[in-house]
């Protein structure tokens, strides 16, 4: 049985259940790389050009950690998801960069997903992907349907129960009951954490930010917990028609939660993130207008636990202090 | 209405020419900000998001300077998606507004219908200054402006060749600067043609060594930092001083010629380059990333000695290109230079000198000469 490796990085957090269902329906075995650790990070950093952003370096690390464990690596080039919006260049050029930087890597499955080129192009690239496993177009169609259903189920798990992608994936595949997220029985603050899913939910990369906040008695809101339509509308209000698909969710969530009067907004971004560098400015500006607390954290491979924690604590103290003054 | 533009190489000459034809004089209908200096950069850096790219910071600085001189309508490019360019105008408008300038932005969409957009932009600018401008006047002004840019690029091409082999270093630069000034000062096409011929002749007559076979380097990368000498610290002139012949495909006139006209006829200037890039990168990644990869391959085939890849720091498309370029099988040295406000002239020069030395060593090795000469 063919083994398909899915690196636990970048778009994994958005589409893993759909991809898993698709490949399994086609009779392949799906292998996921282990959560990010120091070795993975270092091996990724060793290959990529220094200016590359951290999540992409981590992606390369994950790919390298799976060499020899699988027959294929799945690295799609997700160019556009429609609405005249595109993705960051690094996501579009991902399979090509992987091939160039890791020549010893297994065969890369690199469908180009570009909805701007129309439906036919999309069907064709999915069919081309399915051809690696079967020649029967009906089986491929079935697999796509299954994938779509899984994707919807995944999104509804996240949205209905307020789970993060990692928790939702655990719930779906391991039936693991999460320890009730209200660790501190009654959260005193509500804070929106906005950023790319592959930054926020990668525990190694984000230095367990979510857990840290939760253990400090903070209720977390992330972009995945808001309805997609509302996010799009909020983003439109802020910048007009958004040009970057994934940024729509981030700045949409920023605006949406700011309007909902959360206690504060934390933007977790990585150094050198092109889209974030432009878009988050708009959220920051809006937060200033509304006089809401806003913290911009920029991560890179040199970020230390201590520095991050100090800034978080100071931010929370500032919010609590403000509230005391207001009351 | 007083129009302000950000600087991009010689583009201001084109705008000034068009404006003059349409009845706007510098200072009244049109504000050309002063040439970019450290002050422009400082202004841009101060008021931009920290991680924005260099072109954003420089154009913002330039626009602030235009506003200081009283511009109220600013022109900025805009594109759809992938690269940060899509949000330049939006972010800069917000910033200028916060700074208290009541400036209105006119954006030039360079993703779709470039020709029509350009005409529309010129018309709206022209109508702001005068009641109704007839279409034929707009078109004639447009072509006159373009003519100047084409003339300048022609002269520059010759200057790039002569710079490398001239006997008296710096002479070609002086002539080129004179030519820019002369072309900027005339306002009819006949004189533009005459001046072009005159200065090309002058350049060719400069004392030079026609038998010299200088090291040839191609400059590729992101269009803004390649075209704007201030952004890349005059890298072309520095290379010229080192006796290196520079060639760059990205020029303003070429962009205009293809993007505004020939692309409509289905002729793409990049067809060959894209084809060469295909084994490594088979689709567009935004900006000039795809072209950079292809041009590296093309330069290797054409027998260049090296490639200098200029990109703004954190430019997404160019990072993709850099990651891929390093591992193509064409054997040609590439020097990647990240341009940002932290870049120092001396540091850049040291790297360029080392690179040129490397290219010379390679040449000697190739020709079977001694690589290291002792003494």
XYZ file of C-alpha atoms in Angstrom:
702
model
C 0.000 0.000 0.000
C 1.335 3.398 -0.967
C 2.207 5.643 1.921
C 1.456 9.337 1.630
C 3.275 11.617 4.000
C 1.611 14.809 5.158
C 3.960 17.253 6.882
C 2.460 18.617 10.084
C 2.983 22.208 9.002
C 1.386 25.054 7.054
C -1.944 24.019 5.546
C -2.106 20.799 7.591
C -3.991 22.710 10.256
C -6.634 23.801 7.797
C -7.236 20.766 5.636
C -5.811 17.653 7.279
C -9.136 15.800 7.735
C -10.062 16.413 4.091
C -6.671 15.267 2.781
C -6.633 12.200 5.022
C -10.104 11.141 3.864
C -9.161 11.674 0.225
C -6.015 9.574 0.298
C -7.491 6.835 2.457
C -10.506 6.499 0.198
C -8.063 5.979 -2.668
C -6.433 3.167 -0.762
C -3.320 4.928 0.445
C -1.977 5.003 3.940
C -1.549 8.451 5.450
C 1.467 9.200 7.609
C 1.789 12.448 9.498
C 5.107 13.753 10.707
C 5.571 14.134 14.440
C 4.866 17.496 16.075
C 7.536 20.119 15.517
C 10.626 19.738 17.665
C 14.120 21.099 17.762
C 15.537 18.606 15.281
C 12.828 19.358 12.756
C 13.318 23.079 13.141
C 17.078 22.852 12.809
C 17.031 20.621 9.778
C 14.572 22.977 8.080
C 16.622 26.036 8.934
C 19.765 24.375 7.614
C 18.353 24.034 4.112
C 16.373 27.189 3.430
C 17.636 30.658 2.531
C 17.899 32.726 5.704
C 15.155 35.200 4.772
C 12.531 32.483 4.452
C 9.862 32.705 7.129
C 9.868 30.269 10.003
C 6.731 28.220 9.165
C 8.135 27.446 5.727
C 11.474 26.424 7.229
C 9.581 24.189 9.620
C 7.712 22.701 6.691
C 11.023 21.703 5.107
C 12.063 20.203 8.421
C 8.920 18.094 8.520
C 9.498 16.901 4.987
C 13.049 15.922 5.863
C 11.884 14.063 8.943
C 9.684 11.878 6.761
C 12.291 10.835 4.222
C 12.333 7.063 4.117
C 9.037 6.759 5.927
C 6.733 7.299 2.987
C 6.525 6.942 -0.786
C 4.962 10.302 -1.501
C 4.998 13.693 0.147
C 1.910 15.805 -0.221
C 2.783 19.464 -0.790
C 0.072 21.212 -2.782
C 0.553 24.618 -4.378
C -2.572 26.354 -3.151
C -2.501 29.401 -5.389
C -5.964 30.777 -5.033
C -9.204 29.876 -3.316
C -11.301 32.169 -5.488
C -12.713 35.648 -4.846
C -9.770 37.250 -6.655
C -7.659 36.457 -3.627
C -4.350 34.652 -3.784
C -2.022 33.141 -1.246
C 1.449 34.109 -0.224
C 4.133 33.344 -2.816
C 5.808 30.921 -0.477
C 2.702 28.752 -0.329
C 2.296 28.931 -4.086
C 5.905 27.944 -4.675
C 6.024 25.374 -1.884
C 6.390 22.154 -3.930
C 9.016 23.747 -6.161
C 11.025 25.012 -3.230
C 10.811 21.613 -1.533
C 12.054 19.897 -4.648
C 14.904 22.355 -5.029
C 16.036 22.323 -1.418
C 15.498 18.666 -0.555
C 16.545 16.694 -3.615
C 16.533 13.412 -1.695
C 12.852 13.833 -0.911
C 10.334 11.178 -2.087
C 7.979 11.941 -4.987
C 6.123 15.170 -4.297
C 2.403 15.265 -4.987
C 1.949 18.860 -6.057
C -1.495 19.619 -7.407
C -1.950 23.275 -8.229
C -5.165 24.514 -6.668
C -6.096 27.709 -8.439
C -9.788 28.473 -8.428
C -9.153 31.674 -10.355
C -8.407 29.489 -13.364
C -11.889 28.038 -13.184
C -13.562 24.814 -12.221
C -12.165 22.764 -15.047
C -8.591 23.436 -14.032
C -9.436 22.472 -10.468
C -11.074 19.183 -11.472
C -8.151 18.406 -13.691
C -5.554 18.936 -11.023
C -7.498 16.781 -8.548
C -7.856 14.078 -11.170
C -4.155 14.248 -11.904
C -3.484 13.809 -8.210
C -5.849 10.838 -7.990
C -4.164 9.186 -10.942
C -1.202 8.321 -8.729
C -3.455 5.830 -6.946
C -6.236 4.779 -9.310
C -7.277 5.225 -12.917
C -10.950 5.073 -12.092
C -12.368 8.608 -12.225
C -15.444 7.568 -10.264
C -13.340 6.414 -7.367
C -11.565 9.743 -7.392
C -14.882 11.550 -7.393
C -16.053 9.458 -4.422
C -12.866 10.293 -2.585
C -13.367 13.997 -3.212
C -16.905 13.815 -1.886
C -15.690 12.025 1.214
C -12.982 14.621 1.660
C -15.459 17.450 1.396
C -17.766 15.854 3.970
C -14.872 15.426 6.343
C -13.871 19.019 5.819
C -17.363 20.210 6.703
C -17.443 17.968 9.757
C -14.064 19.328 10.826
C -15.169 22.913 10.470
C -18.375 22.325 12.366
C -16.503 20.600 15.206
C -14.280 23.645 15.513
C -17.043 26.172 15.174
C -19.775 24.513 17.257
C -17.636 23.420 20.144
C -15.130 26.229 20.064
C -12.188 23.867 19.624
C -8.835 24.701 18.138
C -7.803 22.745 15.030
C -5.433 20.557 17.018
C -8.133 19.678 19.528
C -10.631 19.075 16.750
C -8.276 16.717 14.913
C -7.639 14.823 18.152
C -11.370 14.576 18.753
C -12.073 13.320 15.245
C -9.384 10.652 15.040
C -8.562 9.601 18.561
C -11.879 10.208 20.223
C -9.813 11.844 22.906
C -12.029 13.784 25.274
C -10.332 17.047 25.905
C -9.837 18.038 29.482
C -12.453 20.732 29.740
C -10.779 23.828 28.407
C -12.009 25.920 31.315
C -8.955 25.028 33.342
C -9.364 27.998 35.541
C -13.013 27.548 36.353
C -14.268 30.972 35.372
C -12.104 32.754 32.818
C -11.694 36.341 33.825
C -10.622 37.726 30.470
C -11.519 37.059 26.869
C -8.721 37.548 24.407
C -8.744 37.057 20.669
C -5.596 35.498 19.284
C -5.288 36.199 15.593
C -2.681 34.779 13.269
C -2.055 32.007 10.820
C -3.265 28.614 12.083
C 0.167 27.163 11.384
C 1.689 29.692 13.743
C -0.851 29.700 16.545
C -1.383 25.954 16.782
C 2.153 24.778 16.240
C 3.051 24.382 19.894
C 6.776 24.484 19.347
C 6.652 27.535 17.136
C 4.173 29.492 19.266
C 5.807 28.447 22.549
C 2.465 26.970 23.713
C 0.933 30.404 23.735
C -2.653 29.158 23.824
C -2.014 26.884 26.797
C -0.128 29.555 28.599
C -2.965 32.000 28.184
C -5.525 29.405 29.203
C -3.608 28.557 32.334
C -3.529 32.250 33.168
C -7.306 32.114 33.205
C -7.972 33.613 29.819
C -10.686 32.538 27.422
C -9.242 32.300 23.924
C -11.013 33.185 20.718
C -9.378 32.338 17.395
C -10.401 32.999 13.788
C -11.669 29.421 13.391
C -14.301 30.022 16.052
C -16.088 32.733 14.117
C -18.451 32.186 11.171
C -16.659 32.487 7.847
C -19.183 34.903 6.386
C -18.810 37.293 9.289
C -15.040 37.215 8.914
C -15.251 38.031 5.233
C -17.619 40.916 5.847
C -15.459 42.293 8.627
C -12.354 42.070 6.445
C -14.154 43.863 3.639
C -15.092 46.626 5.978
C -11.482 47.043 6.980
C -9.599 46.858 3.682
C -12.090 46.428 0.856
C -11.833 43.212 -1.122
C -9.018 41.260 0.517
C -6.294 40.061 -1.859
C -4.907 37.300 0.348
C -7.178 34.377 1.220
C -5.738 33.444 4.583
C -5.315 37.049 5.648
C -9.062 37.494 5.232
C -9.625 35.281 8.237
C -6.977 36.984 10.296
C -7.893 40.605 9.831
C -11.568 39.665 9.607
C -11.246 38.046 13.007
C -9.393 41.083 14.306
C -12.178 43.413 13.247
C -14.959 40.984 14.232
C -13.652 40.444 17.744
C -12.788 44.105 18.224
C -16.381 44.954 17.439
C -17.519 42.300 19.879
C -15.550 44.151 22.515
C -13.153 41.455 23.611
C -10.738 42.473 26.334
C -7.764 42.443 24.043
C -6.352 41.208 20.764
C -3.048 39.425 20.360
C -1.565 39.091 16.912
C 0.866 36.237 16.706
C 2.896 36.507 13.562
C 6.294 35.398 12.374
C 9.160 37.600 11.355
C 9.226 38.209 7.633
C 5.597 37.333 7.008
C 4.740 39.498 4.019
C 0.959 39.467 4.183
C 0.885 39.974 7.945
C 3.247 42.917 7.780
C 0.756 44.850 5.678
C -2.583 43.593 6.917
C -2.111 43.604 10.635
C -1.355 47.318 10.445
C -4.988 47.848 9.517
C -6.183 45.905 12.568
C -3.711 47.764 14.744
C -5.014 51.051 13.419
C -8.577 49.992 14.107
C -7.694 48.905 17.635
C -6.197 52.328 18.237
C -9.399 53.952 16.989
C -11.483 51.819 19.324
C -8.989 52.279 22.130
C -8.663 48.519 22.562
C -5.524 46.744 23.811
C -3.527 45.186 20.996
C -0.348 43.146 21.267
C 1.767 42.293 18.248
C 4.117 39.371 18.859
C 6.616 38.555 16.175
C 8.248 35.145 16.418
C 11.383 33.767 14.853
C 13.806 30.959 15.537
C 15.506 33.001 18.216
C 12.425 33.822 20.266
C 12.824 32.685 23.837
C 10.185 31.451 26.236
C 11.068 33.991 28.871
C 10.793 37.066 26.708
C 7.466 35.946 25.328
C 6.070 35.192 28.756
C 7.116 38.562 30.118
C 5.355 40.366 27.327
C 2.210 38.273 27.756
C 2.097 38.869 31.497
C 2.641 42.571 31.046
C -0.142 42.680 28.466
C -2.601 40.886 30.748
C -1.631 43.061 33.691
C -2.197 46.115 31.559
C -5.687 44.938 30.613
C -6.630 44.147 34.207
C -5.268 47.465 35.360
C -7.249 49.323 32.711
C -10.423 47.597 33.790
C -9.862 48.464 37.406
C -9.447 52.093 36.454
C -12.554 52.055 34.296
C -14.604 50.550 37.152
C -5.352 69.744 -8.166
C -1.663 69.210 -7.579
C -0.447 65.786 -8.460
C 2.345 64.075 -6.598
C 4.168 60.939 -7.658
C 6.620 58.658 -5.901
C 10.016 58.183 -7.495
C 10.858 55.166 -9.580
C 14.021 55.525 -11.642
C 13.413 57.886 -14.533
C 9.641 57.661 -14.361
C 9.382 61.243 -13.174
C 10.727 62.434 -16.531
C 7.919 60.628 -18.280
C 5.310 62.104 -15.963
C 6.734 65.586 -16.302
C 6.687 65.300 -20.075
C 3.078 64.155 -20.127
C 2.036 66.855 -17.704
C 3.775 69.539 -19.735
C 1.919 68.442 -22.824
C -1.340 68.581 -20.931
C -0.697 72.026 -19.594
C 0.577 71.401 -16.071
C 3.856 72.977 -15.060
C 6.088 71.626 -12.352
C 5.117 73.222 -9.077
C 1.594 74.109 -10.095
C -0.311 71.146 -11.462
C 2.433 68.676 -10.761
C 4.725 68.126 -7.787
C 7.785 66.020 -8.384
C 9.335 65.244 -5.005
C 13.067 65.959 -4.640
C 15.385 63.099 -5.593
C 15.454 60.386 -2.963
C 17.893 60.931 -0.153
C 18.538 59.565 3.300
C 15.759 61.843 4.495
C 13.225 60.165 2.192
C 14.242 56.795 3.517
C 14.080 57.939 7.134
C 10.620 59.393 6.647
C 9.441 56.213 4.969
C 10.903 53.965 7.635
C 9.477 56.050 10.433
C 5.924 55.893 9.174
C 5.781 52.396 7.658
C 5.025 49.093 9.349
C 8.376 47.726 10.522
C 8.255 44.656 8.343
C 7.004 46.342 5.186
C 9.303 46.014 2.212
C 11.737 48.644 1.004
C 9.715 49.851 -2.017
C 6.814 50.551 0.322
C 8.997 52.597 2.622
C 10.703 54.496 -0.165
C 7.519 55.337 -2.033
C 5.884 56.429 1.210
C 8.836 58.677 1.998
C 8.707 60.091 -1.484
C 4.970 60.736 -1.246
C 5.342 62.446 2.120
C 7.903 64.750 0.546
C 5.486 65.437 -2.284
C 2.767 66.244 0.237
C 5.098 68.603 2.042
C 5.448 70.474 -1.233
C 1.703 70.732 -1.480
C 0.567 67.752 -3.527
C -3.039 66.776 -2.919
C -3.544 63.962 -5.404
C -1.083 61.107 -5.322
C -0.461 58.416 -7.870
C 0.450 54.928 -6.766
C 0.467 51.527 -8.440
C -1.820 48.736 -7.357
C -2.072 45.083 -8.274
C -4.206 42.125 -7.412
C -2.907 39.638 -4.968
C 0.219 37.705 -4.051
C 2.677 40.554 -3.602
C 2.407 43.367 -1.059
C 1.906 45.902 -3.862
C -1.862 45.376 -3.643
C -1.960 47.244 -0.350
C 0.563 49.997 -0.940
C -1.998 52.649 -1.738
C -4.362 51.592 1.023
C -1.735 51.568 3.743
C -0.036 54.736 2.586
C -3.317 56.618 2.298
C -4.146 55.693 5.874
C -0.723 56.782 7.060
C -0.787 60.116 5.226
C -4.231 60.744 6.574
C -2.990 60.077 10.108
C -0.164 62.502 9.475
C -2.686 65.173 8.640
C -2.266 65.395 4.879
C -5.547 65.538 3.078
C -4.312 63.615 0.072
C -6.409 61.685 -2.338
C -4.985 58.595 -4.050
C -5.338 57.713 -7.708
C -4.284 54.126 -8.207
C -2.993 52.572 -11.358
C -4.066 48.944 -11.562
C -1.190 47.067 -13.136
C -2.795 43.626 -13.044
C -5.534 43.988 -15.628
C -6.231 46.304 -18.552
C -3.070 48.253 -17.990
C -3.302 50.356 -21.143
C -6.862 51.491 -20.528
C -6.132 52.154 -16.885
C -3.161 54.252 -17.794
C -5.194 56.332 -20.255
C -8.023 56.649 -17.779
C -5.611 57.802 -15.108
C -4.050 60.393 -17.368
C -7.470 61.598 -18.419
C -8.735 62.009 -14.889
C -5.571 63.884 -13.995
C -5.800 66.064 -17.099
C -9.463 66.840 -16.574
C -8.696 67.911 -13.049
C -6.449 70.634 -14.407
C -8.450 71.689 -17.397
C -12.082 71.359 -18.246
C -12.113 68.597 -20.845
C -9.082 67.349 -22.573
C -9.649 65.826 -25.985
C -8.613 62.194 -26.272
C -6.088 62.785 -29.041
C -4.175 65.193 -26.847
C -4.054 62.651 -24.069
C -2.776 59.968 -26.394
C -0.183 62.245 -27.894
C 1.041 63.272 -24.421
C 1.152 59.631 -23.409
C 3.299 58.642 -26.357
C 5.547 61.622 -25.897
C 6.206 60.593 -22.292
C 6.904 57.037 -23.295
C 9.232 58.231 -26.031
C 11.423 59.942 -23.462
C 11.700 56.833 -21.319
C 12.612 54.726 -24.316
C 15.271 57.236 -25.318
C 16.741 57.249 -21.820
C 16.911 53.480 -21.647
C 18.636 53.406 -25.022
C 21.304 55.789 -23.792
C 21.663 53.876 -20.548
C 22.277 50.637 -22.406
C 25.222 52.186 -24.194
C 26.453 53.712 -20.941
C 26.421 50.296 -19.270
C 28.722 48.961 -21.967
C 31.098 51.914 -21.996
C 31.307 52.185 -18.209
C 33.070 48.845 -18.009
C 35.752 49.611 -20.559
C 36.261 53.356 -20.336
C 39.792 54.530 -19.666
C 38.829 57.406 -17.446
C 36.534 56.030 -14.749
C 33.343 57.960 -14.244
C 33.292 59.720 -17.614
C 30.357 57.705 -18.941
C 28.332 58.417 -15.832
C 28.816 62.131 -16.288
C 27.677 61.951 -19.897
C 24.698 59.836 -18.915
C 23.669 62.310 -16.231
C 23.934 65.143 -18.740
C 21.767 63.182 -21.131
C 19.056 62.670 -18.512
C 19.034 66.384 -17.857
C 18.985 67.253 -21.550
C 16.114 64.917 -22.309
C 14.171 66.202 -19.355
C 14.514 69.747 -20.666
C 13.183 69.361 -24.195
C 9.543 69.190 -25.081
C 9.249 67.963 -28.623
C 9.885 64.524 -30.029
C 12.302 65.690 -32.712
C 14.692 67.093 -30.149
C 14.404 63.958 -28.028
C 15.544 61.915 -31.020
C 18.355 64.324 -31.775
C 19.596 64.325 -28.205
C 19.483 60.559 -28.007
C 21.675 60.296 -31.085
C 23.999 62.996 -29.891
C 24.611 61.426 -26.500
C 24.969 57.905 -27.792
C 27.615 59.308 -30.097
C 29.289 61.103 -27.208
C 29.351 57.932 -25.140
C 30.849 55.911 -27.937
C 33.517 58.525 -28.477
C 34.711 58.426 -24.882
C 38.224 57.036 -24.670
C 37.822 53.331 -24.070
C 39.539 50.072 -24.720
C 37.551 48.308 -27.443
C 39.547 45.108 -27.133
C 38.786 44.634 -23.457
C 36.614 41.671 -22.596
C 35.030 42.718 -19.312
C 33.294 40.378 -16.907
C 29.593 40.317 -17.735
C 27.021 40.356 -14.988
C 23.247 40.365 -15.271
C 21.087 42.126 -12.725
C 17.787 40.416 -12.035
C 15.215 40.610 -9.281
C 12.366 42.724 -8.043
C 11.539 45.529 -10.444
C 11.570 48.454 -8.021
C 14.932 47.803 -6.422
C 16.424 46.926 -9.791
C 15.258 50.099 -11.512
C 15.629 52.647 -8.708
C 19.340 53.380 -8.185
C 18.755 54.776 -4.712
C 17.226 51.506 -3.547
C 20.181 49.417 -4.705
C 22.897 51.906 -3.769
C 23.823 52.558 -7.383
C 25.027 49.028 -7.757
C 25.303 49.386 -11.530
C 27.680 52.302 -11.329
C 29.737 50.583 -8.661
C 30.022 47.546 -10.889
C 31.007 49.799 -13.737
C 33.801 51.243 -11.611
C 35.057 47.716 -11.040
C 35.161 47.219 -14.798
C 32.130 44.985 -15.037
C 29.662 45.117 -17.883
C 26.141 45.147 -16.533
C 23.067 44.013 -18.351
C 19.570 44.130 -17.018
C 16.402 43.105 -18.759
C 14.072 44.924 -16.406
C 13.756 48.462 -17.648
C 10.917 50.914 -17.547
C 10.668 51.127 -21.324
C 10.506 47.375 -21.702
C 7.785 47.133 -19.094
C 5.797 49.817 -20.877
C 6.341 48.352 -24.313
C 5.146 44.895 -23.378
C 2.696 45.399 -20.554
C 0.865 48.267 -22.168
C 0.933 47.165 -25.778
C 2.353 43.869 -26.907
C 0.795 41.731 -24.174
C -2.564 42.583 -25.661
C -1.482 40.943 -28.876
C -0.501 37.806 -27.039
C 3.208 38.539 -27.139
C 4.863 37.987 -23.823
C 8.336 39.273 -23.130
C 8.836 36.469 -20.642
C 7.816 33.482 -22.743
C 11.338 32.219 -23.214
C 12.314 32.951 -19.631
C 9.272 31.148 -18.253
C 10.008 28.176 -20.411
C 13.555 27.971 -19.129
C 12.333 28.224 -15.540
C 9.836 25.416 -16.013
C 11.935 22.503 -14.763
C 12.323 24.327 -11.462
C 9.263 26.510 -11.124
C 6.304 25.966 -13.393
C 3.879 28.646 -12.314
C 3.725 32.267 -11.316
C 4.506 33.059 -7.684
C 3.730 36.768 -7.919
C 6.043 39.729 -8.338
C 9.082 38.874 -10.408
C 9.955 35.565 -8.764
C 9.294 33.322 -11.722
C 11.222 35.611 -14.043
C 14.226 35.700 -11.718
C 14.556 31.918 -11.797
C 14.210 31.835 -15.571
C 16.666 34.634 -16.076
C 19.307 32.826 -14.096
C 19.017 29.901 -16.485
C 18.991 32.218 -19.466
C 22.094 34.053 -18.284
C 23.934 30.763 -17.854
C 23.033 29.813 -21.422
C 24.011 33.195 -22.811
C 27.427 32.853 -21.236
C 27.279 35.528 -18.582
C 29.836 35.308 -15.824
C 27.469 35.918 -12.947
C 24.077 37.057 -11.783
C 23.270 39.609 -9.120
C 19.859 39.044 -7.648
C 18.378 42.131 -6.025
C 15.363 41.807 -3.780
C 13.839 43.858 -0.995
C 14.330 42.186 2.377
C 11.437 39.745 3.080
C 10.075 40.022 -0.474
C 7.996 36.857 -0.780
C 8.304 36.082 -4.502
C 12.035 36.699 -4.508
C 12.565 34.448 -1.492
C 10.915 31.640 -3.415
C 13.202 32.463 -6.322
C 16.289 32.506 -4.096
C 15.451 29.156 -2.581
C 15.055 27.628 -6.021
C 17.875 29.440 -7.812
C 20.511 28.021 -5.502
C 19.886 24.498 -6.716
C 19.373 24.788 -10.450
C 21.837 22.736 -12.422
C 23.079 25.676 -14.477
C 26.461 26.539 -13.114
C 26.585 30.287 -12.685
C 27.384 32.192 -9.500
C 24.528 34.200 -8.017
C 24.976 36.989 -5.513
C 21.769 37.640 -3.616
C 21.552 41.152 -2.217
C 18.711 41.974 0.143
C 17.934 45.671 -0.020
C 16.559 47.388 3.042
C 17.127 50.393 5.235
C 19.847 48.581 7.195
C 21.968 48.093 4.114
C 25.271 49.899 4.266
C 27.149 51.066 1.238
C 30.494 49.673 2.358
C 29.096 46.274 3.231
C 27.428 46.020 -0.127
C 30.586 47.142 -1.929
C 32.700 44.557 -0.134
C 30.359 41.802 -1.174
C 30.202 43.010 -4.748
C 33.993 43.272 -4.962
C 34.416 39.771 -3.587
C 31.875 38.516 -6.067
C 33.624 40.178 -8.983
C 36.936 38.687 -7.847
C 35.309 35.294 -7.794
C 34.027 35.775 -11.325
C 37.483 36.781 -12.513
C 39.016 33.699 -10.924
C 36.478 31.531 -12.640
C 37.308 33.131 -15.954
C 40.993 32.537 -15.541
C 40.366 28.956 -14.566
C 38.147 28.464 -17.568
C 40.759 29.889 -19.909
C 43.390 27.624 -18.383
C 45.325 30.508 -16.938
C 46.867 30.623 -13.506
C 44.135 31.213 -10.978
C 46.263 32.944 -8.402
C 49.030 35.234 -9.415
C 51.715 35.643 -6.823
C 53.539 38.901 -6.393
